[in-house]
């Protein structure tokens, strides 16, 4: 099955800094999403982005499906951005089974 | 976005008892729901695909008789952890697909087995 890897595993930033999180996947995908998991465990949908580029405020994401990677950009980071960021993808089999990456644990310092 | 609700959010039970967790899609119909398990500081692991009106499909290594899944309606899937043991303690989280393929997740259920 599809494998999803994320980098870096951990990231510490000063408030106001920018960052790029990467997600690599091993096979063609039909679906790809980015999530933020808050301290209570809730997964917050950030982007549904099987291809192309999207932006939402200080966050943006780009997926280059032909090269099997996706990037999440966080600009002007805030302490509230802290948490774990996951990407998840499902392959082209039509099952919609999303496989999660290992996650990036982000800590933004005031 | 679509809303998925999960209940209970926390449950503590004694070893040997069974626990049922409910997952509801509140504003859309979901023919397929997914159950995940997460250990502390780890990623989410897919346990099974819940199909409305038919048997669930379990991932390799997941015990069907331990984790019973029922998807009786287009808005409700349940996960029952049978004869729970301390090693079943974990964070269980459900999701449902809405629209073209986007997944929406419930709040998760933290199970502690004493």
CSV table of C-alpha atoms in Angstrom, one decimal:
chain,number,residue,atom,x,y,z
A,1,UNK,CA,0.0,0.0,0.0
A,2,UNK,CA,0.9,3.6,-0.2
A,3,UNK,CA,3.5,5.0,2.2
A,4,UNK,CA,3.5,8.6,3.5
A,5,UNK,CA,6.5,10.3,5.0
A,6,UNK,CA,6.8,13.7,6.5
A,7,UNK,CA,9.7,16.0,7.3
A,8,UNK,CA,11.0,17.4,9.5
A,9,UNK,CA,9.7,15.3,12.5
A,10,UNK,CA,10.2,18.2,14.9
A,11,UNK,CA,10.4,21.9,14.3
A,12,UNK,CA,10.9,24.8,16.8
A,13,UNK,CA,10.3,28.4,15.6
A,14,UNK,CA,10.3,31.8,17.0
A,15,UNK,CA,7.0,33.6,16.7
A,16,UNK,CA,6.8,35.4,13.4
A,17,UNK,CA,9.1,33.0,11.5
A,18,UNK,CA,8.0,31.1,8.3
A,19,UNK,CA,8.2,27.4,7.8
A,20,UNK,CA,7.7,24.7,5.2
A,21,UNK,CA,6.5,21.2,6.0
A,22,UNK,CA,7.0,18.4,3.5
A,23,UNK,CA,5.0,15.3,2.7
A,24,UNK,CA,6.2,12.6,0.4
A,25,UNK,CA,4.1,9.7,-0.9
A,26,UNK,CA,5.1,6.5,-2.5
A,27,UNK,CA,2.4,6.1,-5.1
A,28,UNK,CA,-0.1,8.1,-7.2
A,29,UNK,CA,-2.9,9.6,-5.1
A,30,UNK,CA,-6.5,10.6,-5.6
A,31,UNK,CA,-6.8,12.4,-2.4
A,32,UNK,CA,-4.5,14.3,-0.1
A,33,UNK,CA,-5.2,16.3,3.0
A,34,UNK,CA,-3.3,18.3,5.6
A,35,UNK,CA,-4.5,18.3,9.2
A,36,UNK,CA,-3.5,20.1,12.4
A,37,UNK,CA,-4.0,18.0,15.6
A,38,UNK,CA,-4.8,20.2,18.6
A,39,UNK,CA,-3.7,19.4,22.2
A,40,UNK,CA,-7.1,17.6,22.8
A,41,UNK,CA,-6.6,15.3,19.9
A,42,UNK,CA,-9.1,16.9,17.5
A,43,UNK,CA,-8.0,16.8,13.8
A,44,UNK,CA,-8.6,20.1,12.1
A,45,UNK,CA,-8.9,20.1,8.3
A,46,UNK,CA,-6.5,22.5,6.8
A,47,UNK,CA,-6.5,21.6,3.1
A,48,UNK,CA,-7.9,19.1,0.8
A,49,UNK,CA,-5.4,19.3,-2.0
A,50,UNK,CA,-4.8,16.3,-4.3
A,51,UNK,CA,-3.1,18.7,-6.7
A,52,UNK,CA,-2.4,22.4,-7.2
A,53,UNK,CA,-2.1,25.2,-4.8
A,54,UNK,CA,-4.4,26.6,-2.2
A,55,UNK,CA,-4.2,29.4,0.4
A,56,UNK,CA,-6.0,30.1,3.5
A,57,UNK,CA,-4.8,33.1,5.5
A,58,UNK,CA,-1.3,32.5,6.7
A,59,UNK,CA,-1.3,28.9,5.5
A,60,UNK,CA,-0.9,27.7,2.0
A,61,UNK,CA,-0.3,24.3,0.4
A,62,UNK,CA,1.0,22.9,-2.8
A,63,UNK,CA,0.8,19.4,-4.1
A,64,UNK,CA,2.9,18.3,-7.1
A,65,UNK,CA,1.2,15.0,-7.8
A,66,UNK,CA,3.6,14.0,-10.6
A,67,UNK,CA,6.5,14.2,-8.3
A,68,UNK,CA,4.7,12.7,-5.3
A,69,UNK,CA,5.0,15.4,-2.7
A,70,UNK,CA,3.1,18.1,-1.0
A,71,UNK,CA,4.2,21.2,0.9
A,72,UNK,CA,2.5,23.1,3.7
A,73,UNK,CA,3.7,26.7,4.2
A,74,UNK,CA,3.1,28.5,7.5
A,75,UNK,CA,3.9,32.2,7.4
A,76,UNK,CA,4.3,34.6,10.3
A,77,UNK,CA,3.9,31.8,12.8
A,78,UNK,CA,2.0,32.3,16.0
A,79,UNK,CA,2.1,30.3,19.3
A,80,UNK,CA,-1.4,29.0,18.5
A,81,UNK,CA,0.1,27.2,15.4
A,82,UNK,CA,1.9,24.8,17.8
A,83,UNK,CA,0.8,21.2,17.6
A,84,UNK,CA,1.2,18.3,15.3
A,85,UNK,CA,0.7,18.6,11.5
A,86,UNK,CA,-0.3,15.5,9.6
A,87,UNK,CA,-0.7,14.8,5.9
A,88,UNK,CA,-2.7,11.9,4.8
A,89,UNK,CA,-3.3,10.4,1.3
A,90,UNK,CA,-5.3,7.8,-0.4
A,91,UNK,CA,-4.2,5.9,-3.5
A,92,UNK,CA,-6.0,5.4,-6.8
A,93,UNK,CA,-7.7,2.1,-5.8
A,94,UNK,CA,-11.0,3.9,-5.1
A,95,UNK,CA,-11.2,2.7,-1.5
A,96,UNK,CA,-10.6,6.3,-0.1
A,97,UNK,CA,-8.5,4.7,2.7
A,98,UNK,CA,-6.3,7.5,3.9
A,99,UNK,CA,-2.9,6.6,5.2
A,100,UNK,CA,-1.3,9.1,7.6
A,101,UNK,CA,2.2,10.4,7.6
A,102,UNK,CA,4.4,10.3,10.7
A,103,UNK,CA,3.6,13.9,11.5
A,104,UNK,CA,5.6,17.1,12.1
A,105,UNK,CA,5.5,18.4,15.7
A,106,UNK,CA,5.7,22.2,15.6
A,107,UNK,CA,6.4,24.4,18.6
A,108,UNK,CA,6.3,28.1,18.2
A,109,UNK,CA,8.0,30.1,20.9
A,110,UNK,CA,6.8,33.6,22.0
B,1,UNK,CA,-17.4,21.8,6.4
B,2,UNK,CA,-19.1,18.6,7.3
B,3,UNK,CA,-19.5,17.6,10.9
B,4,UNK,CA,-18.7,14.3,12.5
B,5,UNK,CA,-19.5,13.7,16.1
B,6,UNK,CA,-18.0,11.0,18.3
B,7,UNK,CA,-19.2,9.8,21.7
B,8,UNK,CA,-18.0,9.3,24.4
B,9,UNK,CA,-15.0,11.5,24.4
B,10,UNK,CA,-13.5,9.7,27.4
B,11,UNK,CA,-14.3,6.3,28.9
B,12,UNK,CA,-12.7,4.3,31.7
B,13,UNK,CA,-13.6,0.7,32.1
B,14,UNK,CA,-12.5,-2.4,33.9
B,15,UNK,CA,-10.6,-5.1,32.2
B,16,UNK,CA,-12.9,-7.7,30.7
B,17,UNK,CA,-15.8,-5.4,29.9
B,18,UNK,CA,-16.9,-4.1,26.5
B,19,UNK,CA,-17.0,-0.5,25.4
B,20,UNK,CA,-19.0,1.0,22.6
B,21,UNK,CA,-18.0,4.1,20.8
B,22,UNK,CA,-20.4,5.9,18.4
B,23,UNK,CA,-19.5,8.0,15.3
B,24,UNK,CA,-22.2,10.1,13.7
B,25,UNK,CA,-22.2,12.2,10.6
B,26,UNK,CA,-24.4,15.1,11.6
B,27,UNK,CA,-25.1,17.0,8.3
B,28,UNK,CA,-24.4,14.5,5.6
B,29,UNK,CA,-24.8,10.8,4.8
B,30,UNK,CA,-21.8,8.6,4.9
B,31,UNK,CA,-21.8,5.2,3.2
B,32,UNK,CA,-18.2,4.7,4.3
B,33,UNK,CA,-16.6,5.6,7.6
B,34,UNK,CA,-13.1,4.8,8.9
B,35,UNK,CA,-11.8,4.0,12.3
B,36,UNK,CA,-8.3,4.9,13.4
B,37,UNK,CA,-6.3,4.3,16.5
B,38,UNK,CA,-3.5,6.6,17.8
B,39,UNK,CA,-0.9,5.8,20.5
B,40,UNK,CA,0.7,8.7,22.4
B,41,UNK,CA,3.0,10.8,20.3
B,42,UNK,CA,2.4,8.5,17.3
B,43,UNK,CA,0.6,8.8,14.0
B,44,UNK,CA,-2.9,7.6,13.2
B,45,UNK,CA,-3.2,3.9,12.2
B,46,UNK,CA,-6.1,2.8,10.1
B,47,UNK,CA,-8.0,0.0,11.8
B,48,UNK,CA,-11.0,-0.7,9.5
B,49,UNK,CA,-13.4,0.6,6.9
B,50,UNK,CA,-17.0,0.7,8.0
B,51,UNK,CA,-19.5,0.1,5.1
B,52,UNK,CA,-23.1,0.9,5.5
B,53,UNK,CA,-25.2,-2.2,5.3
B,54,UNK,CA,-22.3,-4.6,4.9
B,55,UNK,CA,-19.4,-6.1,6.9
B,56,UNK,CA,-16.5,-3.9,7.8
B,57,UNK,CA,-13.1,-4.3,6.1
B,58,UNK,CA,-10.3,-4.7,8.6
B,59,UNK,CA,-6.6,-3.8,8.1
B,60,UNK,CA,-4.0,-6.5,8.5
B,61,UNK,CA,-3.2,-7.2,12.1
B,62,UNK,CA,-6.5,-5.8,13.5
B,63,UNK,CA,-8.5,-8.4,15.4
B,64,UNK,CA,-12.1,-8.6,14.0
B,65,UNK,CA,-13.5,-10.2,17.1
B,66,UNK,CA,-11.8,-7.7,19.4
B,67,UNK,CA,-13.0,-4.6,17.5
B,68,UNK,CA,-16.5,-5.1,16.3
B,69,UNK,CA,-17.8,-2.5,13.8
B,70,UNK,CA,-21.4,-1.9,12.9
B,71,UNK,CA,-22.6,0.6,10.3
B,72,UNK,CA,-26.3,0.3,10.6
B,73,UNK,CA,-27.4,3.5,9.0
B,74,UNK,CA,-26.0,6.2,6.7
B,75,UNK,CA,-25.2,8.4,9.6
B,76,UNK,CA,-24.0,6.1,12.3
B,77,UNK,CA,-21.1,3.7,12.8
B,78,UNK,CA,-20.1,2.0,16.1
B,79,UNK,CA,-16.9,0.5,17.3
B,80,UNK,CA,-17.2,-2.0,20.2
B,81,UNK,CA,-14.0,-3.0,22.0
B,82,UNK,CA,-14.8,-6.4,23.4
B,83,UNK,CA,-13.3,-7.9,26.5
B,84,UNK,CA,-11.1,-4.9,26.9
B,85,UNK,CA,-7.6,-5.2,28.3
B,86,UNK,CA,-5.1,-2.5,29.4
B,87,UNK,CA,-3.2,-2.9,26.0
B,88,UNK,CA,-6.5,-1.7,24.3
B,89,UNK,CA,-6.1,1.7,26.0
B,90,UNK,CA,-5.7,4.2,23.3
B,91,UNK,CA,-7.2,7.1,21.4
B,92,UNK,CA,-9.8,6.0,18.9
B,93,UNK,CA,-11.0,8.4,16.2
B,94,UNK,CA,-13.5,8.0,13.4
B,95,UNK,CA,-13.9,9.7,10.1
B,96,UNK,CA,-16.3,10.0,7.3
B,97,UNK,CA,-16.0,10.9,3.7
B,98,UNK,CA,-18.0,13.8,2.4
B,99,UNK,CA,-18.3,15.0,-1.1
B,100,UNK,CA,-15.5,14.2,-3.6
B,101,UNK,CA,-13.2,12.6,-1.2
B,102,UNK,CA,-12.4,14.8,1.8
B,103,UNK,CA,-12.4,13.2,5.2
B,104,UNK,CA,-13.8,14.8,8.3
B,105,UNK,CA,-12.9,13.5,11.7
B,106,UNK,CA,-14.8,13.1,15.0
B,107,UNK,CA,-13.4,14.5,18.2
B,108,UNK,CA,-11.9,11.1,19.2
B,109,UNK,CA,-12.5,8.9,22.2
B,110,UNK,CA,-9.9,8.2,24.8
B,111,UNK,CA,-10.2,4.7,26.2
B,112,UNK,CA,-8.5,3.7,29.5
B,113,UNK,CA,-8.8,0.1,30.6
B,114,UNK,CA,-7.9,-0.5,34.2
